[in-house]
Amino acid sequence: MNLALIGDDDFLSPERVRLTGRRLEHLKTVLRATTGDRIPVGRVNGLMGHGQILSLTESEAELAVTLDQPAPPPLPLTLVLAMPRPKMFRRVLQTCAALGVKDLWLINSYKVEKSFWQTPWLSDENLQENLTLGLEQAKDTLMPTVHIRKLFKPFVEDELPALIAGKQALVAHPGTDRPCPTHLNQPALLCIGPEGGFTPYEVGKLAEAGCQGVHLGPRILRVETAVPVLVSRLFDACV
Amino acid sequence: MNLALIGDDDFLSPERVRLTGRRLEHLKTVLRATTGDRIPVGRVNGLMGHGQILSLTESEAELAVTLDQPAPPPLPLTLVLAMPRPKMFRRVLQTCAALGVKDLWLINSYKVEKSFWQTPWLSDENLQENLTLGLEQAKDTLMPTVHIRKLFKPFVEDELPALIAGKQALVAHPGTDRPCPTHLNQPALLCIGPEGGFTPYEVGKLAEAGCQGVHLGPRILRVETAVPVLVSRLFDACV
């Protein structure tokens, strides 16, 4: 936690916040903060700054906050991910949030096992929690939006074309001979398949919708590695 | 496992190999392979190709292998990592191997907790196992070398200068104003600090040795995310 993300409920007054739970624990056990210390804070979807600890008890910490810095610029990216395996889904969420991805679409694919959609990590509360961890890691405040689409065809035919409008649309696909572009730095939509990749039918449908296939070189990367590799290639802003 | 990595001990003859254990399990449970099927195989530090399944029993699979393709080119990178927290160390190892990192140095740093060095994941057997998983994921055969240095100062003063010779040397450090270069595509040495970063003293010692500070933008990334982001920036070969 490089920044404590605070929400409306945490505010006692415009300049006073109360921290409890995980953030309080982190304050005490990891940062070993004491009264008078300053820690980086940021308001969800708002400004960042610092909070000075006024009091610290077993159950809560009260801080005087000064919020005067803008959050890092969001990536102009719409990321469309085949729903990952639950055991890596949490990390993918945190990584996307840490990298500055703000618009995330989780879609179905032939190689997405039905059980993946049953994971508790898809609950609103768990999505928020893991996105928050990513933002607090990266020092960002803008909460990403997550869209869940459990049917591939309706999403690709009915929704994807509108999402692509005005963007460069790409699908990461080992089969193609075009390498992923670099320094794109313009609005983009990027599709990343499941373990084993999209099927030829799915790649065809994505191409029909306007997504150009790009490859990641000779190596096949897990989605949790492919996401930072691709984002880093497309956008200078992220590094 | 996008490729079954085979070692000298697996060979029954120059064209015959026997698979057991994890690779056999993967063959049966994930690939659901049967006699006659072809699967991608690669010889440790050697060529890649395919293996045709001649027989498949509870305890072993026998394959006729044809090895005729070179492994992907290694990254011309020496990666120097402050020893990561054990819970993320395995993933970092697998990610480095999957990205094509072949020369990995694990070093101490003020913010590396002593307990990190006690992890069983540092045993030769466990290092090999996790590097193998990364190579099998990426379809590569060249096993990375891992060097362990539990003392910072002797490493930086006595070994680092020789490692840097002929390379561009960088240290990822949020403090600096120089962004990480892109398309470097030349021999490089990259240092990445622990959670919380290198101390000013450590950054100074690394600078003395010839490492130039570069930043990763406004966001602070975990080492497991910073590695693919940096490698992807520096080397086109990886994507």
CSV table of N, CA, C and O in Angstrom, one decimal, chain A residues 75-77 79 99 101 168 170 172 177-186 188 190 192 214-218 221 225-239, chain B residues 75 99 180-186 216 221 225-239:
chain,number,residue,atom,x,y,z
A,75,LEU,N,-4.8,5.2,-18.7
A,75,LEU,CA,-4.5,4.7,-20.0
A,75,LEU,C,-5.7,4.8,-20.9
A,75,LEU,O,-6.8,4.4,-20.5
A,76,PRO,N,-5.5,5.2,-22.2
A,76,PRO,CA,-6.6,5.3,-23.1
A,76,PRO,C,-6.9,3.9,-23.7
A,76,PRO,O,-6.8,3.7,-24.9
A,77,LEU,N,-7.1,3.0,-22.8
A,77,LEU,CA,-7.2,1.6,-23.3
A,77,LEU,C,-8.5,0.9,-22.8
A,77,LEU,O,-8.9,1.1,-21.6
A,79,LEU,N,-9.6,-2.8,-22.3
A,79,LEU,CA,-8.9,-4.1,-22.3
A,79,LEU,C,-10.0,-5.2,-22.2
A,79,LEU,O,-10.9,-5.2,-21.3
A,99,LEU,N,-1.5,-0.9,-13.4
A,99,LEU,CA,-1.0,-0.4,-14.7
A,99,LEU,C,-1.7,0.9,-15.2
A,99,LEU,O,-1.3,1.5,-16.2
A,101,VAL,N,-5.1,0.6,-16.3
A,101,VAL,CA,-6.2,0.2,-17.1
A,101,VAL,C,-7.5,0.7,-16.4
A,101,VAL,O,-7.6,0.4,-15.2
A,168,GLN,N,-7.9,2.2,-32.1
A,168,GLN,CA,-7.1,1.1,-32.8
A,168,GLN,C,-7.4,-0.2,-32.0
A,168,GLN,O,-7.2,-0.2,-30.8
A,170,LEU,N,-6.9,-4.2,-31.4
A,170,LEU,CA,-6.0,-5.3,-31.6
A,170,LEU,C,-6.4,-6.5,-30.8
A,170,LEU,O,-7.1,-6.4,-29.8
A,172,ALA,N,-4.4,-9.9,-29.3
A,172,ALA,CA,-3.1,-10.6,-29.2
A,172,ALA,C,-3.3,-12.1,-29.6
A,172,ALA,O,-4.1,-12.8,-28.9
A,177,ASP,N,1.4,-12.7,-38.0
A,177,ASP,CA,2.8,-12.3,-38.3
A,177,ASP,C,3.1,-10.9,-38.1
A,177,ASP,O,4.2,-10.4,-38.4
A,178,ARG,N,2.1,-10.2,-37.5
A,178,ARG,CA,2.3,-8.7,-37.2
A,178,ARG,C,2.7,-8.6,-35.7
A,178,ARG,O,1.9,-8.9,-34.9
A,179,PRO,N,3.8,-8.0,-35.5
A,179,PRO,CA,4.2,-7.8,-34.0
A,179,PRO,C,3.3,-6.7,-33.4
A,179,PRO,O,2.8,-5.8,-34.1
A,180,CYS,N,3.2,-6.7,-32.2
A,180,CYS,CA,2.4,-5.7,-31.5
A,180,CYS,C,3.1,-4.3,-31.7
A,180,CYS,O,4.3,-4.2,-31.5
A,181,PRO,N,2.3,-3.3,-32.1
A,181,PRO,CA,2.9,-2.0,-32.3
A,181,PRO,C,3.4,-1.4,-31.0
A,181,PRO,O,3.0,-1.8,-29.9
A,182,THR,N,4.3,-0.4,-31.1
A,182,THR,CA,4.9,0.2,-29.9
A,182,THR,C,4.5,1.7,-30.0
A,182,THR,O,4.3,2.3,-31.1
A,183,HIS,N,4.6,2.4,-28.9
A,183,HIS,CA,4.4,3.8,-28.8
A,183,HIS,C,3.1,4.2,-29.5
A,183,HIS,O,3.0,5.2,-30.1
A,184,LEU,N,2.1,3.4,-29.3
A,184,LEU,CA,0.8,3.7,-30.0
A,184,LEU,C,0.2,5.0,-29.4
A,184,LEU,O,0.0,6.0,-30.1
A,185,ASN,N,0.1,5.1,-28.1
A,185,ASN,CA,-0.2,6.3,-27.4
A,185,ASN,C,-1.5,7.0,-28.0
A,185,ASN,O,-1.5,8.2,-28.1
A,186,GLN,N,-2.4,6.2,-28.4
A,186,GLN,CA,-3.7,6.7,-28.8
A,186,GLN,C,-4.8,5.8,-28.3
A,186,GLN,O,-4.5,4.6,-28.0
A,188,ALA,N,-7.0,2.9,-27.7
A,188,ALA,CA,-6.9,1.5,-28.2
A,188,ALA,C,-7.8,0.6,-27.5
A,188,ALA,O,-8.2,0.8,-26.3
A,190,LEU,N,-7.8,-3.6,-26.8
A,190,LEU,CA,-6.9,-4.8,-26.9
A,190,LEU,C,-7.6,-6.0,-26.3
A,190,LEU,O,-8.2,-6.0,-25.2
A,192,ILE,N,-7.3,-10.0,-25.2
A,192,ILE,CA,-6.3,-11.0,-24.9
A,192,ILE,C,-7.1,-12.3,-24.5
A,192,ILE,O,-8.1,-12.3,-23.7
A,214,VAL,N,-2.2,-9.3,-33.5
A,214,VAL,CA,-0.8,-9.0,-33.3
A,214,VAL,C,-0.2,-10.1,-32.4
A,214,VAL,O,-0.9,-10.6,-31.6
A,215,HIS,N,1.1,-10.3,-32.6
A,215,HIS,CA,1.7,-11.4,-31.8
A,215,HIS,C,2.7,-10.8,-30.8
A,215,HIS,O,3.0,-9.6,-30.9
A,216,LEU,N,3.0,-11.6,-29.9
A,216,LEU,CA,3.9,-11.2,-28.8
A,216,LEU,C,5.3,-11.9,-28.9
A,216,LEU,O,6.0,-12.1,-27.9
A,217,GLY,N,5.7,-12.2,-30.2
A,217,GLY,CA,7.0,-12.8,-30.4
A,217,GLY,C,6.9,-14.3,-30.2
A,217,GLY,O,5.8,-14.8,-30.1
A,218,PRO,N,8.1,-14.9,-30.2
A,218,PRO,CA,8.1,-16.4,-30.2
A,218,PRO,C,7.6,-17.0,-28.9
A,218,PRO,O,7.3,-18.2,-28.9
A,221,LEU,N,3.1,-16.2,-23.4
A,221,LEU,CA,3.1,-15.7,-22.1
A,221,LEU,C,1.7,-15.9,-21.4
A,221,LEU,O,0.7,-15.9,-22.1
A,225,THR,N,1.3,-12.0,-17.4
A,225,THR,CA,2.5,-11.5,-17.9
A,225,THR,C,2.2,-10.7,-19.2
A,225,THR,O,2.8,-9.6,-19.5
A,226,ALA,N,1.3,-11.2,-20.0
A,226,ALA,CA,1.0,-10.6,-21.3
A,226,ALA,C,0.4,-9.2,-21.1
A,226,ALA,O,0.8,-8.3,-21.9
A,227,VAL,N,-0.4,-9.0,-20.1
A,227,VAL,CA,-1.0,-7.7,-19.9
A,227,VAL,C,0.1,-6.6,-19.7
A,227,VAL,O,0.1,-5.6,-20.4
A,228,PRO,N,1.0,-6.7,-18.7
A,228,PRO,CA,2.0,-5.7,-18.6
A,228,PRO,C,2.9,-5.5,-19.8
A,228,PRO,O,3.3,-4.4,-20.2
A,229,VAL,N,3.2,-6.7,-20.5
A,229,VAL,CA,4.1,-6.6,-21.7
A,229,VAL,C,3.4,-5.8,-22.7
A,229,VAL,O,4.0,-4.9,-23.3
A,230,LEU,N,2.1,-6.1,-23.0
A,230,LEU,CA,1.4,-5.4,-24.0
A,230,LEU,C,1.1,-3.9,-23.7
A,230,LEU,O,1.4,-3.0,-24.5
A,231,VAL,N,0.7,-3.6,-22.5
A,231,VAL,CA,0.4,-2.3,-22.0
A,231,VAL,C,1.7,-1.4,-22.1
A,231,VAL,O,1.7,-0.3,-22.6
A,232,SER,N,2.8,-2.0,-21.7
A,232,SER,CA,4.1,-1.3,-21.8
A,232,SER,C,4.5,-1.0,-23.2
A,232,SER,O,5.2,0.0,-23.4
A,233,ARG,N,4.2,-1.9,-24.1
A,233,ARG,CA,4.5,-1.7,-25.5
A,233,ARG,C,3.7,-0.6,-26.1
A,233,ARG,O,4.2,0.3,-26.8
A,234,LEU,N,2.4,-0.6,-25.8
A,234,LEU,CA,1.5,0.3,-26.5
A,234,LEU,C,1.5,1.8,-25.9
A,234,LEU,O,1.4,2.7,-26.7
A,235,PHE,N,1.8,1.9,-24.6
A,235,PHE,CA,1.7,3.2,-24.0
A,235,PHE,C,2.9,3.6,-23.2
A,235,PHE,O,3.3,3.0,-22.3
A,236,ASP,N,3.6,4.7,-23.7
A,236,ASP,CA,4.7,5.2,-23.0
A,236,ASP,C,4.3,5.7,-21.6
A,236,ASP,O,5.1,5.7,-20.6
A,237,ALA,N,3.0,6.1,-21.5
A,237,ALA,CA,2.6,6.8,-20.2
A,237,ALA,C,2.7,5.8,-19.1
A,237,ALA,O,2.9,6.2,-17.9
A,238,CYS,N,2.6,4.5,-19.4
A,238,CYS,CA,2.6,3.6,-18.2
A,238,CYS,C,4.0,3.4,-17.6
A,238,CYS,O,4.2,3.0,-16.5
A,239,VAL,N,5.0,3.7,-18.4
A,239,VAL,CA,6.4,3.6,-17.8
A,239,VAL,C,7.2,4.9,-18.2
A,239,VAL,O,6.7,5.7,-19.0
B,75,LEU,N,17.3,-13.2,-24.3
B,75,LEU,CA,17.4,-11.7,-24.1
B,75,LEU,C,18.8,-11.4,-23.7
B,75,LEU,O,19.4,-12.1,-22.9
B,99,LEU,N,9.9,-14.9,-20.0
B,99,LEU,CA,10.3,-13.7,-20.8
B,99,LEU,C,11.6,-13.8,-21.6
B,99,LEU,O,11.9,-13.0,-22.4
B,180,CYS,N,12.6,5.1,-18.5
B,180,CYS,CA,13.2,3.9,-19.0
B,180,CYS,C,13.3,3.9,-20.6
B,180,CYS,O,12.3,4.2,-21.2
B,181,PRO,N,14.5,3.7,-21.1
B,181,PRO,CA,14.6,3.8,-22.6
B,181,PRO,C,13.8,2.6,-23.3
B,181,PRO,O,13.5,1.7,-22.6
B,182,THR,N,13.5,2.8,-24.5
B,182,THR,CA,12.8,1.8,-25.3
B,182,THR,C,13.6,1.3,-26.5
B,182,THR,O,14.6,2.0,-26.9
B,183,HIS,N,13.3,0.2,-27.0
B,183,HIS,CA,14.0,-0.4,-28.1
B,183,HIS,C,15.5,-0.4,-27.9
B,183,HIS,O,16.3,-0.1,-28.9
B,184,LEU,N,16.0,-0.6,-26.7
B,184,LEU,CA,17.4,-0.6,-26.5
B,184,LEU,C,18.1,-1.7,-27.3
B,184,LEU,O,19.0,-1.5,-28.1
B,185,ASN,N,17.6,-2.9,-27.2
B,185,ASN,CA,18.0,-4.0,-28.1
B,185,ASN,C,19.5,-4.2,-28.2
B,185,ASN,O,20.1,-4.4,-29.2
B,186,GLN,N,20.2,-4.0,-27.0
B,186,GLN,CA,21.6,-4.2,-27.0
B,186,GLN,C,21.9,-4.8,-25.6
B,186,GLN,O,21.0,-4.6,-24.7
B,216,LEU,N,9.8,4.4,-13.9
B,216,LEU,CA,8.7,3.6,-14.6
B,216,LEU,C,7.4,4.4,-14.7
B,216,LEU,O,6.4,3.9,-14.7
B,221,LEU,N,5.0,-0.1,-9.4
B,221,LEU,CA,4.6,-1.4,-9.7
B,221,LEU,C,5.3,-2.5,-8.9
B,221,LEU,O,6.5,-2.3,-8.4
B,225,THR,N,5.3,-7.2,-11.7
B,225,THR,CA,4.8,-6.4,-12.9
B,225,THR,C,5.9,-5.6,-13.5
B,225,THR,O,5.9,-5.5,-14.8
B,226,ALA,N,6.8,-5.1,-12.7
B,226,ALA,CA,7.8,-4.2,-13.2
B,226,ALA,C,8.8,-5.0,-14.2
B,226,ALA,O,9.2,-4.5,-15.2
B,227,VAL,N,9.0,-6.3,-13.9
B,227,VAL,CA,9.9,-7.1,-14.8
B,227,VAL,C,9.4,-7.2,-16.2
B,227,VAL,O,10.1,-6.8,-17.1
B,228,PRO,N,8.1,-7.6,-16.4
B,228,PRO,CA,7.7,-7.7,-17.8
B,228,PRO,C,7.5,-6.3,-18.4
B,228,PRO,O,7.8,-6.1,-19.6
B,229,VAL,N,7.2,-5.3,-17.6
B,229,VAL,CA,7.1,-3.9,-18.2
B,229,VAL,C,8.4,-3.4,-18.7
B,229,VAL,O,8.6,-2.9,-19.8
B,230,LEU,N,9.4,-3.6,-17.9
B,230,LEU,CA,10.8,-3.2,-18.3
B,230,LEU,C,11.4,-4.0,-19.4
B,230,LEU,O,11.9,-3.4,-20.4
B,231,VAL,N,11.3,-5.3,-19.3
B,231,VAL,CA,11.8,-6.1,-20.4
B,231,VAL,C,11.1,-5.8,-21.7
B,231,VAL,O,11.8,-5.7,-22.8
B,232,SER,N,9.8,-5.6,-21.6
B,232,SER,CA,9.1,-5.3,-22.9
B,232,SER,C,9.5,-3.9,-23.5
B,232,SER,O,9.5,-3.8,-24.7
B,233,ARG,N,9.9,-3.0,-22.6
B,233,ARG,CA,10.3,-1.7,-23.1
B,233,ARG,C,11.7,-1.8,-23.7
B,233,ARG,O,12.0,-1.2,-24.8
B,234,LEU,N,12.6,-2.6,-23.1
B,234,LEU,CA,14.0,-2.6,-23.5
B,234,LEU,C,14.2,-3.4,-24.8
B,234,LEU,O,15.1,-3.1,-25.6
B,235,PHE,N,13.4,-4.5,-24.9
B,235,PHE,CA,13.7,-5.5,-26.0
B,235,PHE,C,12.5,-5.8,-26.8
B,235,PHE,O,11.5,-6.3,-26.4
B,236,ASP,N,12.7,-5.4,-28.1
B,236,ASP,CA,11.6,-5.8,-29.1
B,236,ASP,C,11.5,-7.3,-29.2
B,236,ASP,O,10.5,-7.9,-29.5
B,237,ALA,N,12.6,-8.0,-29.0
B,237,ALA,CA,12.7,-9.4,-29.2
B,237,ALA,C,11.6,-10.1,-28.3
B,237,ALA,O,11.1,-11.2,-28.7
B,238,CYS,N,11.4,-9.6,-27.2
B,238,CYS,CA,10.5,-10.3,-26.3
B,238,CYS,C,9.0,-10.2,-26.7
B,238,CYS,O,8.2,-11.1,-26.3
B,239,VAL,N,8.7,-9.2,-27.5
B,239,VAL,CA,7.3,-9.2,-28.0
B,239,VAL,C,7.3,-8.9,-29.5
B,239,VAL,O,8.4,-8.6,-30.0
